[in-house]
Amino acid sequence: EPEVTQTPSHQVTQMGQEVILRCVPISNHLYFYWYRQILGQKVEFLVSFYNNEISEKSEIFDDQFSVERPDGSNFTLKIRSTKLEDSAMYFCASRYNTGELFFGEGSRLTVL
Amino acid sequence: DAKTTQPPSMDCAEGRAANLPCNHSTISGNEYVYWYRQIHSQGPQYIIHGLKNNETNEMASLIITEDRKSSTLILPHATLRDTAVYYCIAPPYNQGGKLIFGQGTELSVKP
């Protein structure tokens, strides 16, 4: 069964460092998303991406965040200068058109 | 999103049916009801969705009331692996498919 894959599964970084989280969505999907979940809190929407551009972003997705689909298969989330409060699980998701979102297993980011 | 209300937690005995309720009284005519679950910080997993008819798949059944103001997710024979947080979501039709997760219902299946 096709699945969304994310790398790395866990990344530890120092505050102020840049981090790139990678996702390979399901191959024929058209819509792509990033979510995050701080430990013990609910899953929060960050950004949606369609047709090579951001279609919507939340208040969390400030100038420190960016997304890219550089080669038609990968979908990346970059955090330019990490803060302690960026520590969270980051989930990538994709969908074909209408219908359900398929989520990856997440990347755990720990900022020290 | 149409506001959804779910109980914060429920228990269920292993092998019995788990019935998880959701109120979505402000839902509009073209908004689907989606159910997802999250097992211990794994990625959310799609379960089922419906508009107005009852739906069944290999994971669960979804019963939607005739007025569409509430629904019930039924796991017919709950197992310990069904212990998870279950989310009922009613996203706006024209909002790009994003889902807004609430607190959900934490289902504990006990032996």
Short mmCIF file of C-alpha atoms in Angstrom, two decimals:
data_model
loop_
_atom_site.label_atom_id
_atom_site.label_comp_id
_atom_site.label_asym_id
_atom_site.label_seq_id
_atom_site.Cartn_x
_atom_site.Cartn_y
_atom_site.Cartn_z
CA GLU A 1 0.00 0.00 0.00
CA PRO A 2 1.42 3.41 -0.92
CA GLU A 3 2.47 5.55 2.02
CA VAL A 4 3.90 8.93 2.92
CA THR A 5 7.47 8.61 4.11
CA GLN A 6 9.35 11.10 6.26
CA THR A 7 13.02 11.56 7.12
CA PRO A 8 14.67 11.82 9.54
CA SER A 9 12.58 10.05 12.14
CA HIS A 10 14.35 12.02 14.85
CA GLN A 11 16.62 15.05 14.66
CA VAL A 12 18.39 16.79 17.48
CA THR A 13 19.69 20.28 16.80
CA GLN A 14 21.05 23.29 18.60
CA MET A 15 18.98 26.43 18.94
CA GLY A 16 19.59 28.76 16.02
CA GLN A 17 20.50 26.02 13.56
CA GLU A 18 18.67 25.38 10.31
CA VAL A 19 16.70 22.17 9.95
CA ILE A 20 15.22 20.54 6.88
CA LEU A 21 12.58 17.86 7.27
CA ARG A 22 11.88 15.74 4.24
CA CYS A 23 8.76 14.02 3.02
CA VAL A 24 7.98 11.82 0.05
CA PRO A 25 4.24 12.05 -0.55
CA ILE A 26 2.24 9.36 -2.33
CA SER A 27 3.24 9.56 -5.97
CA ASN A 28 0.03 10.69 -7.69
CA HIS A 29 -1.06 13.05 -4.96
CA LEU A 30 -1.54 16.72 -5.69
CA TYR A 31 -2.01 18.40 -2.32
CA PHE A 32 0.62 18.46 0.39
CA TYR A 33 0.56 19.53 4.01
CA TRP A 34 2.72 19.96 7.07
CA TYR A 35 1.37 19.65 10.58
CA ARG A 36 3.10 19.69 13.93
CA GLN A 37 2.31 18.32 17.36
CA ILE A 38 4.01 19.61 20.46
CA LEU A 39 4.25 16.90 23.12
CA GLY A 40 0.93 16.46 24.88
CA GLN A 41 -0.89 18.93 22.64
CA LYS A 42 -3.12 18.59 19.62
CA VAL A 43 -2.10 18.24 15.99
CA GLU A 44 -1.77 21.74 14.47
CA PHE A 45 -1.98 22.73 10.81
CA LEU A 46 1.07 24.58 9.48
CA VAL A 47 0.78 24.88 5.72
CA SER A 48 -0.83 23.48 2.60
CA PHE A 49 0.81 23.37 -0.82
CA TYR A 50 -0.69 22.86 -4.26
CA ASN A 51 0.47 23.48 -7.79
CA ASN A 52 3.93 24.48 -6.58
CA GLU A 53 2.80 27.17 -4.24
CA ILE A 54 1.52 27.66 -0.74
CA SER A 55 -2.27 27.63 -0.76
CA GLU A 56 -2.75 28.35 2.94
CA LYS A 57 -0.65 28.80 6.04
CA SER A 58 -1.39 29.18 9.71
CA GLU A 59 -0.16 31.83 12.14
CA ILE A 60 2.48 29.38 13.31
CA PHE A 61 4.05 29.32 9.84
CA ASP A 62 6.02 32.54 10.12
CA ASP A 63 9.07 33.75 8.19
CA GLN A 64 11.27 31.15 9.87
CA PHE A 65 9.44 28.40 8.00
CA SER A 66 9.48 27.59 4.32
CA VAL A 67 8.35 24.71 2.14
CA GLU A 68 9.57 23.46 -1.17
CA ARG A 69 8.89 20.72 -3.66
CA PRO A 70 12.22 20.78 -5.44
CA ASP A 71 12.05 17.77 -7.71
CA GLY A 72 8.47 16.60 -8.09
CA SER A 73 8.79 13.90 -5.47
CA ASN A 74 10.18 15.39 -2.25
CA PHE A 75 8.33 17.94 -0.16
CA THR A 76 10.47 19.70 2.41
CA LEU A 77 9.91 21.87 5.45
CA LYS A 78 12.76 24.17 6.39
CA ILE A 79 13.09 25.96 9.70
CA ARG A 80 15.72 28.65 9.28
CA SER A 81 16.76 29.33 12.85
CA THR A 82 15.28 26.87 15.30
CA LYS A 83 13.94 27.88 18.68
CA LEU A 84 13.33 25.74 21.72
CA GLU A 85 9.59 25.96 21.11
CA ASP A 86 10.00 24.36 17.68
CA SER A 87 10.57 21.03 19.42
CA ALA A 88 7.69 18.87 18.23
CA MET A 89 6.62 16.03 15.97
CA TYR A 90 6.22 17.23 12.42
CA PHE A 91 3.82 15.34 10.18
CA CYS A 92 3.66 15.50 6.42
CA ALA A 93 0.42 14.61 4.67
CA SER A 94 -0.83 14.35 1.11
CA ARG A 95 -4.00 13.68 -0.78
CA TYR A 96 -4.94 13.13 -4.39
CA ASN A 97 -7.85 15.47 -4.90
CA THR A 98 -10.84 15.20 -2.62
CA GLY A 99 -11.06 12.70 0.16
CA GLU A 100 -8.80 11.60 2.88
CA LEU A 101 -5.39 12.85 3.90
CA PHE A 102 -2.61 10.32 4.25
CA PHE A 103 -0.10 11.12 6.96
CA GLY A 104 3.48 10.07 7.40
CA GLU A 105 4.81 8.68 10.67
CA GLY A 106 6.40 11.99 11.56
CA SER A 107 9.79 13.51 12.26
CA ARG A 108 10.60 14.29 15.87
CA LEU A 109 12.56 17.52 16.22
CA THR A 110 14.36 18.24 19.46
CA VAL A 111 15.91 21.69 19.82
CA LEU A 112 18.48 22.06 22.61
CA ASP B 1 -14.59 23.97 10.10
CA ALA B 2 -17.90 23.06 11.58
CA LYS B 3 -17.36 22.83 15.32
CA THR B 4 -17.29 19.27 16.58
CA THR B 5 -17.72 18.12 20.15
CA GLN B 6 -16.46 14.80 21.45
CA PRO B 7 -16.15 13.32 24.92
CA PRO B 8 -12.55 13.61 26.13
CA SER B 9 -12.22 9.94 27.02
CA MET B 10 -13.98 6.58 26.86
CA ASP B 11 -13.26 3.04 27.94
CA CYS B 12 -14.22 -0.12 26.12
CA ALA B 13 -13.77 -3.79 26.92
CA GLU B 14 -11.74 -5.80 24.46
CA GLY B 15 -13.97 -7.63 21.99
CA ARG B 16 -16.93 -5.33 22.56
CA ALA B 17 -18.16 -2.63 20.22
CA ALA B 18 -16.75 0.85 20.79
CA ASN B 19 -19.24 3.59 19.98
CA LEU B 20 -17.65 7.01 19.74
CA PRO B 21 -20.06 9.95 19.49
CA CYS B 22 -19.52 13.31 17.84
CA ASN B 23 -21.75 16.36 17.73
CA HIS B 24 -21.46 18.67 14.73
CA SER B 25 -24.66 20.71 14.96
CA THR B 26 -23.33 23.56 12.78
CA ILE B 27 -22.37 21.34 9.87
CA SER B 28 -23.50 22.58 6.46
CA GLY B 29 -25.00 20.54 3.69
CA ASN B 30 -21.85 19.90 1.71
CA GLU B 31 -19.43 19.24 4.57
CA TYR B 32 -18.32 15.69 5.09
CA VAL B 33 -17.62 14.14 8.46
CA TYR B 34 -14.18 12.55 8.71
CA TRP B 35 -12.81 10.29 11.39
CA TYR B 36 -9.11 9.85 12.06
CA ARG B 37 -7.21 8.27 14.88
CA GLN B 38 -3.75 8.72 16.34
CA ILE B 39 -2.05 5.87 18.08
CA HIS B 40 0.51 7.12 20.58
CA SER B 41 2.12 10.01 18.64
CA GLN B 42 2.17 8.14 15.34
CA GLY B 43 0.84 9.96 12.30
CA PRO B 44 -2.94 10.38 12.23
CA GLN B 45 -4.64 7.54 10.39
CA TYR B 46 -7.74 7.93 8.24
CA ILE B 47 -10.63 5.72 9.31
CA ILE B 48 -13.77 6.64 7.42
CA HIS B 49 -15.81 9.56 6.15
CA GLY B 50 -19.39 10.22 5.11
CA LEU B 51 -21.82 12.88 4.01
CA LYS B 52 -25.29 11.73 4.94
CA ASN B 53 -25.50 8.00 4.39
CA ASN B 54 -24.13 5.47 6.81
CA GLU B 55 -20.78 4.10 5.73
CA THR B 56 -18.85 0.93 6.48
CA ASN B 57 -15.37 -0.19 5.64
CA GLU B 58 -12.93 -2.77 6.94
CA MET B 59 -12.05 -0.62 9.93
CA ALA B 60 -15.31 0.83 11.17
CA SER B 61 -18.87 1.94 10.58
CA LEU B 62 -20.09 5.51 10.56
CA ILE B 63 -23.65 6.29 11.50
CA ILE B 64 -24.81 9.83 10.69
CA THR B 65 -28.12 11.07 12.02
CA GLU B 66 -30.74 12.13 9.52
CA ASP B 67 -30.38 15.80 10.50
CA ARG B 68 -26.58 15.40 10.21
CA LYS B 69 -26.02 17.10 13.53
CA SER B 70 -24.25 14.14 15.06
CA SER B 71 -22.52 10.93 14.14
CA THR B 72 -21.17 7.80 15.78
CA LEU B 73 -18.08 5.87 14.87
CA ILE B 74 -18.44 2.19 15.63
CA LEU B 75 -15.51 -0.18 16.02
CA PRO B 76 -17.43 -3.47 16.04
CA HIS B 77 -14.92 -5.62 17.95
CA ALA B 78 -12.41 -3.41 19.68
CA THR B 79 -8.94 -4.76 20.27
CA LEU B 80 -6.13 -3.46 22.46
CA ARG B 81 -4.52 -2.03 19.30
CA ASP B 82 -7.53 0.25 18.86
CA THR B 83 -6.44 2.23 21.91
CA ALA B 84 -5.89 5.71 20.44
CA VAL B 85 -7.19 9.26 20.23
CA TYR B 86 -10.10 9.45 17.80
CA TYR B 87 -10.84 12.68 15.97
CA CYS B 88 -14.11 13.71 14.36
CA ILE B 89 -13.57 16.52 11.84
CA ALA B 90 -15.94 18.36 9.53
CA PRO B 91 -13.78 20.50 7.21
CA PRO B 92 -15.32 23.22 5.07
CA TYR B 93 -15.91 22.06 1.52
CA ASN B 94 -13.92 24.82 -0.11
CA GLN B 95 -10.99 25.09 2.27
CA GLY B 96 -8.36 23.19 0.36
CA GLY B 97 -8.85 19.95 2.20
CA LYS B 98 -6.94 20.93 5.32
CA LEU B 99 -8.08 19.33 8.55
CA ILE B 100 -8.25 21.09 11.88
CA PHE B 101 -7.78 18.64 14.73
CA GLY B 102 -9.50 19.15 18.06
CA GLN B 103 -8.74 17.28 21.26
CA GLY B 104 -10.57 14.14 20.17
CA THR B 105 -11.68 11.21 22.29
CA GLU B 106 -9.04 9.12 24.01
CA LEU B 107 -10.32 5.55 23.72
CA SER B 108 -8.83 3.00 26.09
CA VAL B 109 -9.56 -0.61 25.22
CA LYS B 110 -9.11 -2.76 28.29
CA PRO B 111 -8.64 -6.53 28.52
#
